[in-house]
XYZ file of C-alpha atoms in Angstrom:
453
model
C 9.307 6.447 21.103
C 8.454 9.583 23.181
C 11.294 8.515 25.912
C 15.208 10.052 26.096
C 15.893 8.037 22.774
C 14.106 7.752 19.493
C 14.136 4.764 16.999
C 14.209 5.135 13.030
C 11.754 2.441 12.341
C 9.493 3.541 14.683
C 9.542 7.180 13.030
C 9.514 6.063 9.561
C 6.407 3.836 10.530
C 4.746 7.001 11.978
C 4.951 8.822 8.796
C 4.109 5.437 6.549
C 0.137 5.171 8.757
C -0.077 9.419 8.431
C 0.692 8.879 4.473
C -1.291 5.821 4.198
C -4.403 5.900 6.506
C -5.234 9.415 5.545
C -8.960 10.093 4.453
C -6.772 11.313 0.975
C -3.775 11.338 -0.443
C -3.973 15.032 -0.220
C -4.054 14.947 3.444
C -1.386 11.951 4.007
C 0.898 14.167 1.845
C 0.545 17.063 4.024
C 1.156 15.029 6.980
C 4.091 13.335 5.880
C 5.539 16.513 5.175
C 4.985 17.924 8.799
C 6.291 14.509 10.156
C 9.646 15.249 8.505
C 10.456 17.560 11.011
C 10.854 15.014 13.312
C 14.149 13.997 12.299
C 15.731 17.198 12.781
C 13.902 20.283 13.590
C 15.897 22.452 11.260
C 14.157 20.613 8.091
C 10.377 20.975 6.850
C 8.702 20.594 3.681
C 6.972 23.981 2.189
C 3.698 22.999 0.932
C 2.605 25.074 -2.072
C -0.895 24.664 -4.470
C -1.552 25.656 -7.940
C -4.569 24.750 -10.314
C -2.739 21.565 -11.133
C -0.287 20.342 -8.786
C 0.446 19.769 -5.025
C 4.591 20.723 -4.521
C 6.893 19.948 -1.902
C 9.862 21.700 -1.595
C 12.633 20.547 1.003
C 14.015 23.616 2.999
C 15.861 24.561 6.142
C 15.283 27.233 8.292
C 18.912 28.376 8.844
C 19.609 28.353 4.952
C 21.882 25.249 5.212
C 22.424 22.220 2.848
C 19.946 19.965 2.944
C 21.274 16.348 4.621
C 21.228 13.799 2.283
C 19.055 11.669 4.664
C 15.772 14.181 3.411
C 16.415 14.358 -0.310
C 16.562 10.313 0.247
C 13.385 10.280 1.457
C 11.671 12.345 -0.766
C 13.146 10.365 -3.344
C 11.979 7.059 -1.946
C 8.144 9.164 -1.330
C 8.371 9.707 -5.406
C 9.009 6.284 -6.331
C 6.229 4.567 -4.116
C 3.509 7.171 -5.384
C 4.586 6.911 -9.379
C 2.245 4.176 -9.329
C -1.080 5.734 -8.185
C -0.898 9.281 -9.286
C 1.222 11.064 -11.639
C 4.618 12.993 -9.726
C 7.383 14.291 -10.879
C 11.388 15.344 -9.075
C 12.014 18.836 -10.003
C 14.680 21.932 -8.847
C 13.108 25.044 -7.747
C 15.305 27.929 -6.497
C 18.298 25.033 -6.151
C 15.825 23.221 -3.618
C 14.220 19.265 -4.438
C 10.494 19.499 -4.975
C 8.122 16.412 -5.588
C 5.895 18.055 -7.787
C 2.052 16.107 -7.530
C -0.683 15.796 -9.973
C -3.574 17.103 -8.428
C -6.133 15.780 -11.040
C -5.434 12.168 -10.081
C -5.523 12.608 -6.336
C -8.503 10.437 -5.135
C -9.907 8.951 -1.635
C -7.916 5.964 -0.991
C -8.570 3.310 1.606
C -7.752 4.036 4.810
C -7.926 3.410 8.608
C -9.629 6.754 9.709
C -8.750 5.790 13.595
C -5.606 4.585 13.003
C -4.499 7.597 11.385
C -5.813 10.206 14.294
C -3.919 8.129 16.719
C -0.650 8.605 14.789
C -1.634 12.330 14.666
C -1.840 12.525 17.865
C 1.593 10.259 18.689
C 3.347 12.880 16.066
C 1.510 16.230 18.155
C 3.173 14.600 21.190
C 6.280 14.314 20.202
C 6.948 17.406 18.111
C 7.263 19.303 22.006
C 10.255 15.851 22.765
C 13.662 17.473 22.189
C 15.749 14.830 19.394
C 19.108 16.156 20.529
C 21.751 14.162 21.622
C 22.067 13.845 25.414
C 23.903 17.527 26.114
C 26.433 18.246 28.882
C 24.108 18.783 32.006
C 22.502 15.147 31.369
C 26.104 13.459 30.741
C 27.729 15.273 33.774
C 24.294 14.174 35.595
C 24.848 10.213 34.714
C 28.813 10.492 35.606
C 28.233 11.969 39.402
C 25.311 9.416 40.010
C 27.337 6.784 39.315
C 30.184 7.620 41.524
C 28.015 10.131 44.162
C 29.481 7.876 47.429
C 33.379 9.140 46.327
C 34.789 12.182 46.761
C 34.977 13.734 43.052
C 36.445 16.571 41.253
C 36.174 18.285 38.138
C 39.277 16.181 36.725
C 38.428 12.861 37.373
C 34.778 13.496 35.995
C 36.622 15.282 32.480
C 38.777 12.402 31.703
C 35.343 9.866 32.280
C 33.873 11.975 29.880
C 36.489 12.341 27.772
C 37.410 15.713 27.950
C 39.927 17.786 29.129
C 39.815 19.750 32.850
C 40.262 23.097 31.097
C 37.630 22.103 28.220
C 34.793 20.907 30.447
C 35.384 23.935 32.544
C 34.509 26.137 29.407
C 31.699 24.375 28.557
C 30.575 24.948 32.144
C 31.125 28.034 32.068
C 29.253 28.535 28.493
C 26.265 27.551 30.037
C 26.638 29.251 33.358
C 26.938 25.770 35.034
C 28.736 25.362 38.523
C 30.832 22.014 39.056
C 30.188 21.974 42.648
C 26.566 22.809 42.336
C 25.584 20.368 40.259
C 27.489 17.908 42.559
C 25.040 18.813 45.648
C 22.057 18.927 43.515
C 22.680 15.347 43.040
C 23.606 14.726 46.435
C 20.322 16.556 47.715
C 18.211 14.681 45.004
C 19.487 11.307 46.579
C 19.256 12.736 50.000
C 15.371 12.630 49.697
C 15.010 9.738 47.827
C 17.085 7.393 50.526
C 15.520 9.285 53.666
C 11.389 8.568 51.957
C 11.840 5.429 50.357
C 14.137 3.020 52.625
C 14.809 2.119 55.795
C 18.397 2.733 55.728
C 19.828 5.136 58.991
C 20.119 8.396 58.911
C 24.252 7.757 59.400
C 23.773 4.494 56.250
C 22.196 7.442 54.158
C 25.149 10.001 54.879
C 27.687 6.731 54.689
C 26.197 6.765 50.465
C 26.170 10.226 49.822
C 30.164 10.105 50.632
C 29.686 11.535 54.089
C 31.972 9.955 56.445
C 30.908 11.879 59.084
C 26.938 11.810 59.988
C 27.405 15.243 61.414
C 28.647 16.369 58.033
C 25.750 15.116 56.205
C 23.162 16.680 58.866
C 24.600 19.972 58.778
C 24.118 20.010 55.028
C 20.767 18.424 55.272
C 19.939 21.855 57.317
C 21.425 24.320 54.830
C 19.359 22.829 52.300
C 16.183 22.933 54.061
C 14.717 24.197 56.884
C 14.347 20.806 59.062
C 16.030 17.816 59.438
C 16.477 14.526 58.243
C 14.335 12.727 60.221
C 11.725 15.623 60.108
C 11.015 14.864 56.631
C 11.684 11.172 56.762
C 8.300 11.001 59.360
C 6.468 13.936 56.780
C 6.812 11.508 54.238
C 5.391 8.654 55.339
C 2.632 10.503 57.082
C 1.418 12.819 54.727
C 0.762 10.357 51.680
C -2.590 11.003 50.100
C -5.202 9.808 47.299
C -4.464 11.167 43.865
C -6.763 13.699 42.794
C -8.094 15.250 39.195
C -5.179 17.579 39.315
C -2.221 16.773 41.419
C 0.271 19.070 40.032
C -0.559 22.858 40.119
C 0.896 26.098 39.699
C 2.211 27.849 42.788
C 3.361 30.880 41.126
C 6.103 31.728 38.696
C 7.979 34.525 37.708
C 9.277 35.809 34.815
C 11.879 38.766 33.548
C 9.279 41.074 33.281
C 9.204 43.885 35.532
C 7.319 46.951 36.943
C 8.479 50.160 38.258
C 9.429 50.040 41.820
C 9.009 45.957 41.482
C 12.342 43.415 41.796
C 13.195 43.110 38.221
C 14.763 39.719 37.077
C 16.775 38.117 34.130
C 15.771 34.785 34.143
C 12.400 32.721 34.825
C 11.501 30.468 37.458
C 8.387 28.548 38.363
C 7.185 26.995 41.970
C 4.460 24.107 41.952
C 1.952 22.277 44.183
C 2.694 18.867 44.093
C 0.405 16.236 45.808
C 2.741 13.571 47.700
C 0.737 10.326 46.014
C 4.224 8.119 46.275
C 7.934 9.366 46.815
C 9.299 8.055 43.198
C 8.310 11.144 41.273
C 9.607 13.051 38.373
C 8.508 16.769 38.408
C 9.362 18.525 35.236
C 8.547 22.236 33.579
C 8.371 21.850 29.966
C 9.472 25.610 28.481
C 9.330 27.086 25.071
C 13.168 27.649 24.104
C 14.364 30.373 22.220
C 14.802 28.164 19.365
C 11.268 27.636 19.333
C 11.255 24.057 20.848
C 9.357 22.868 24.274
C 12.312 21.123 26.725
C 11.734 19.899 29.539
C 13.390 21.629 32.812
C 13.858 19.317 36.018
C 12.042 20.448 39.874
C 13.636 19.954 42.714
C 11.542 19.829 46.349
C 12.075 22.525 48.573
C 9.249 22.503 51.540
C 6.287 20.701 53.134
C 3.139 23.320 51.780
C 0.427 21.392 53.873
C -0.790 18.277 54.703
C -0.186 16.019 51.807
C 0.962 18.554 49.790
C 4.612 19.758 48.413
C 6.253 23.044 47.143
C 8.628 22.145 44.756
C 10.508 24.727 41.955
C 13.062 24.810 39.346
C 16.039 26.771 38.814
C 16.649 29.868 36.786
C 15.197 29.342 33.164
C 17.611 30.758 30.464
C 14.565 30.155 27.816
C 12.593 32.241 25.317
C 10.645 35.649 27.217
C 7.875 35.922 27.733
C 8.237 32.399 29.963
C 5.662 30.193 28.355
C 5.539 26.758 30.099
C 3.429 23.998 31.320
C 3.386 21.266 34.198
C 4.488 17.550 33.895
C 4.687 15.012 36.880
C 5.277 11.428 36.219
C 4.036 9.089 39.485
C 3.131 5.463 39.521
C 3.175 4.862 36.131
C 0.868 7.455 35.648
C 1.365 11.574 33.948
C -0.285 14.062 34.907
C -0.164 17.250 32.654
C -1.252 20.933 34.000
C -1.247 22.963 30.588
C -3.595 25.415 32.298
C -6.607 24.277 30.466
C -4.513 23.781 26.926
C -3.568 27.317 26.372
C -0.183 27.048 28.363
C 1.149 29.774 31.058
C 2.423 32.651 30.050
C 4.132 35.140 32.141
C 3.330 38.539 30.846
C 4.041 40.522 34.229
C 6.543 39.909 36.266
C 4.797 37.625 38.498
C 2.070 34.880 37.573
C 0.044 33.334 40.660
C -1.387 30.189 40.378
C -3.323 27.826 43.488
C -2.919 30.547 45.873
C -4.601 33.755 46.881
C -1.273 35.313 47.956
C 2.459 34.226 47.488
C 5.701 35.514 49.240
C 8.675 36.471 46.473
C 10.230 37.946 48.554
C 11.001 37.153 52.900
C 14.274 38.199 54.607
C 15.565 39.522 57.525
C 18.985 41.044 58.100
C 21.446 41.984 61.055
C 21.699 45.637 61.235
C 24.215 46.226 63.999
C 22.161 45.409 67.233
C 19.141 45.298 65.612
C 17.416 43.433 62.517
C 15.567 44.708 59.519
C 12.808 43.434 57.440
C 12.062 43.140 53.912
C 8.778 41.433 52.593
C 7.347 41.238 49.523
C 3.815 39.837 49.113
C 1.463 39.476 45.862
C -1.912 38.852 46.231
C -4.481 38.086 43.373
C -7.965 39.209 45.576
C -9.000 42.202 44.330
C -10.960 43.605 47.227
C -7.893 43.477 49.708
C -7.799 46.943 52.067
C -5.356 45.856 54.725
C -2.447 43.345 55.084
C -0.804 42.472 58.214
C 2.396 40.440 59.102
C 2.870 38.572 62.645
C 6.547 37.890 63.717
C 7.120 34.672 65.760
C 5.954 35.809 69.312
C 5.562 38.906 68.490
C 2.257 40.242 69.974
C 1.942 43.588 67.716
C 1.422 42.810 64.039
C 3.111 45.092 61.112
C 0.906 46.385 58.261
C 1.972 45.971 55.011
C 1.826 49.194 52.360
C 0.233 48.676 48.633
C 2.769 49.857 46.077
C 1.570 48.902 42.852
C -1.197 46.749 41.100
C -2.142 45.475 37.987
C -4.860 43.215 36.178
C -3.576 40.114 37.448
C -2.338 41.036 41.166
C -1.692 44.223 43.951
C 2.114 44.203 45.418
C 2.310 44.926 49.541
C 5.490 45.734 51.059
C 7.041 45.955 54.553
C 10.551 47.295 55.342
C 10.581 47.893 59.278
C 14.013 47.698 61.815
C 12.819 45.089 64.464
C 14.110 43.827 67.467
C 14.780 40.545 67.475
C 15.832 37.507 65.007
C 12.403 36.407 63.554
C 12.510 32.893 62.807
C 8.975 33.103 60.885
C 5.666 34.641 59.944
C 2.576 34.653 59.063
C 0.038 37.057 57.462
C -3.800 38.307 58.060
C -5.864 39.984 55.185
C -8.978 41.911 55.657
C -11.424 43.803 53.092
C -12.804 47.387 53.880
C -15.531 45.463 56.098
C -12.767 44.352 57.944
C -13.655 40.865 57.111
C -10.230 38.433 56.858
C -9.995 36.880 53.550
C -7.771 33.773 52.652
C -8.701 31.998 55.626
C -7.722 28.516 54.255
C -4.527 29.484 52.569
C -1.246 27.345 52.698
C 1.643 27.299 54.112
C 0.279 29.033 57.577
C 3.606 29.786 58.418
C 6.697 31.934 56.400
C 9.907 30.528 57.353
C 12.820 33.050 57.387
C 16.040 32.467 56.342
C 18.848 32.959 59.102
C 20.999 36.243 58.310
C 24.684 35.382 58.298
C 25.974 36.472 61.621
């Protein structure tokens, strides 16, 4: 239960102790009912109460015939009460309803604790998605297995059993990139050889398909912004105690957006992640726009501080406003950031999180002879009067200008010409006292990303 597969018995023994162990049979009834949905989302029960009896009418939310699987059970339900209280099988509106005496329902015995445990086993994993494994998690399995070969969209079709032309549709459907995924499993591996083994930087390349080290480097770079052996040594100097709360929100940002802000389609979200141990799964569970929580992988993208790791998904194609929460799996252990059990929600365009500021936006772009600057910053501190921005060795900093604010953050921007190729930054707030705020804020250093030449 609760992992990428779920077992019958194991369900059917769920809703047997919520039935059974219920203070009344009132109460198990109504439980059972809400457990049915665990079989397949699109069936529930509709509960409804009259003067004399308790009825529970099978239904499905897109209008569909009912599977035979739930009139079976609620069949089997009928028999095993008939001998404690008086129920009945009836057809309302074409739909099977168990129709319950309510003057016979009475306490029965019952294991109060054991029931609120399998309440809260059933609360858990109404948010686990039942589906079969989809594409993305199929295609996922297929590359891993053969990541050290060269491989191409045919071969992996005809392991899956598909055609060339069909899995490139299905791709396509779901605005999925052959190639992509390819190097996202590549880069995945990357990390996990270069912070868990001892294997060379060349042995590392050599299973990653790379028969050139070179090769392997150079991608290593376009990924991030340092080497191999750069974050090989940050990983095994920067491990650090687990805390209370080792997973935060960075920031994240939604499709929402305000005039003269970037405006996006999709959602993404950046976390904090504390590096306790390199085997980690970092997930962002997401309401769909079907209604159900999935779970959407992180990848790692850059050293935040000491000890300390920004990682972020891709673009979320889920239900708007993005409402989400934080999962990260580490040593056996799970830590959950539900921002104090309401969830996030992204109702602006941007939602910050740890941070007093955040970055959305940092390039810098070959203009002729010269390069220009655009920077984005959000910043949550309400009494902010200046912002500026220092460029590499620059000795003159640039101010930033405030373009718009709302409850939840003020939006600075800079858009200058300048000189020379900035490799990174770093920023300075003040307040009207010209005090400088943030003085602990992480990363100390904006990288930029090279302009193509």
């Amino acid at each position: 239960m609760a992992g990428e597969y779920w077992h019958l018995s194991d369900l059917l023994q769920l809703q047997h102790i919520l039935l059974s162990h219920a203070p009344s049979l009132k109460e198990g009834l109504v439980w059972w009912s809400k457990s049915l949905s665990l079989f397949e989302r699109n069936v529930y029960i509709e509960i409804s109460e009259s003067n004399e009896s308790l009825d529970l009418t099978l239904s499905t939310r897109d209008q569909q015939n009912l599977p035979a699987w739930s009139e079976l059970l609620l069949t089997e339900l009928h028999a095993s009460l008939s001998s404690q209280v008086k129920t009945e099988l009836v057809s309302v509106s074409s739909k099977l309803c168990l129709r319950v005496s309510l003057y016979e329902l009475e306490p029965q015995p019952a294991m109060p604790g054991l029931h609120s445990f399998a309440k809260k086993v059933f609360l858990l994993l109404q948010h686990q998605a039942i589906e079969s494994p989809d594409l993305q998690s199929q295609l996922k399995r297929t590359i891993q297995r053969a990541i050290d070969k060269p491989l191409s969209i045919g071969v992996v079709a005809k392991q899956l059993g598909l055609s060339t032309r069909t899995l490139q549709r299905r791709l396509s459907e779901k605005q999925l990139n052959f190639s992509q995924l390819v190097e996202d499993e590549k880069q995945t591996l990357a990390l996990n050889l270069l912070a868990d083994t001892h294997l060379s930087v060349a042995q590392v390349a050599l299973k990653l398909g790379y028969d050139d080290p070179s090769n392997f480097h150079r991608s290593f770079r376009r990924w991030f912004s340092f080497t191999p052996s750069f974050y090989r040594q940050q990983c095994q100097q920067n491990r650090i105690q687990v805390n209370q709360q080792p997973v935060r929100l960075h920031y994240a940002r939604g499709s929402i957006g305000l005039p003269g802000e970037l405006h996006t389609q999709e959602g993404q979200v950046w976390l904090e992640v504390d590096n306790i141990a390199f085997e980690k799964v970092v997930t962002v569970e997401c309401k769909d726009q079907d209604g159900i929580w999935r779970h959407y992988p992180a990848f790692f993208d850059d050293f935040l501080a000491d000890g300390t790791e920004l990682w972020s998904t891709a673009n979320l194609p889920v239900a708007q406003p993005l409402s989400f929460r934080l999962r990260y799996d580490v040593d056996g252990e799970t830590y959950i950031d539900d921002n104090q059990q309401r969830d996030y929600l992204v109702s602006e365009r941007l939602l910050l999180g740890a941070p007093a500021y955040i970055v959305p936006t940092l390039s810098i772009i070959k203009t002729g002879f010269a390069y220009q600057l655009f920077i984005e910053l959000a910043c949550r501190l309400a009494n902010v009067d200046r912002i500026l921005c220092y460029l590499g060795e620059h000795p003159e900093p640039l101010a930033l200008q405030q373009v718009s604010t709302n409850s939840q953050y003020s939006v600075w921007t800079l858009s200058s010409p300048f000189p020379a190729l900035a490799k990174q930054c770093h920023f300075r707030l003040y307040d009207k006292y010209n005090q400088e705020l943030a003085l602990h804020h992480y990363p100390k250093h904006y990288q930029f990303v090279p302009p193509l030449m």
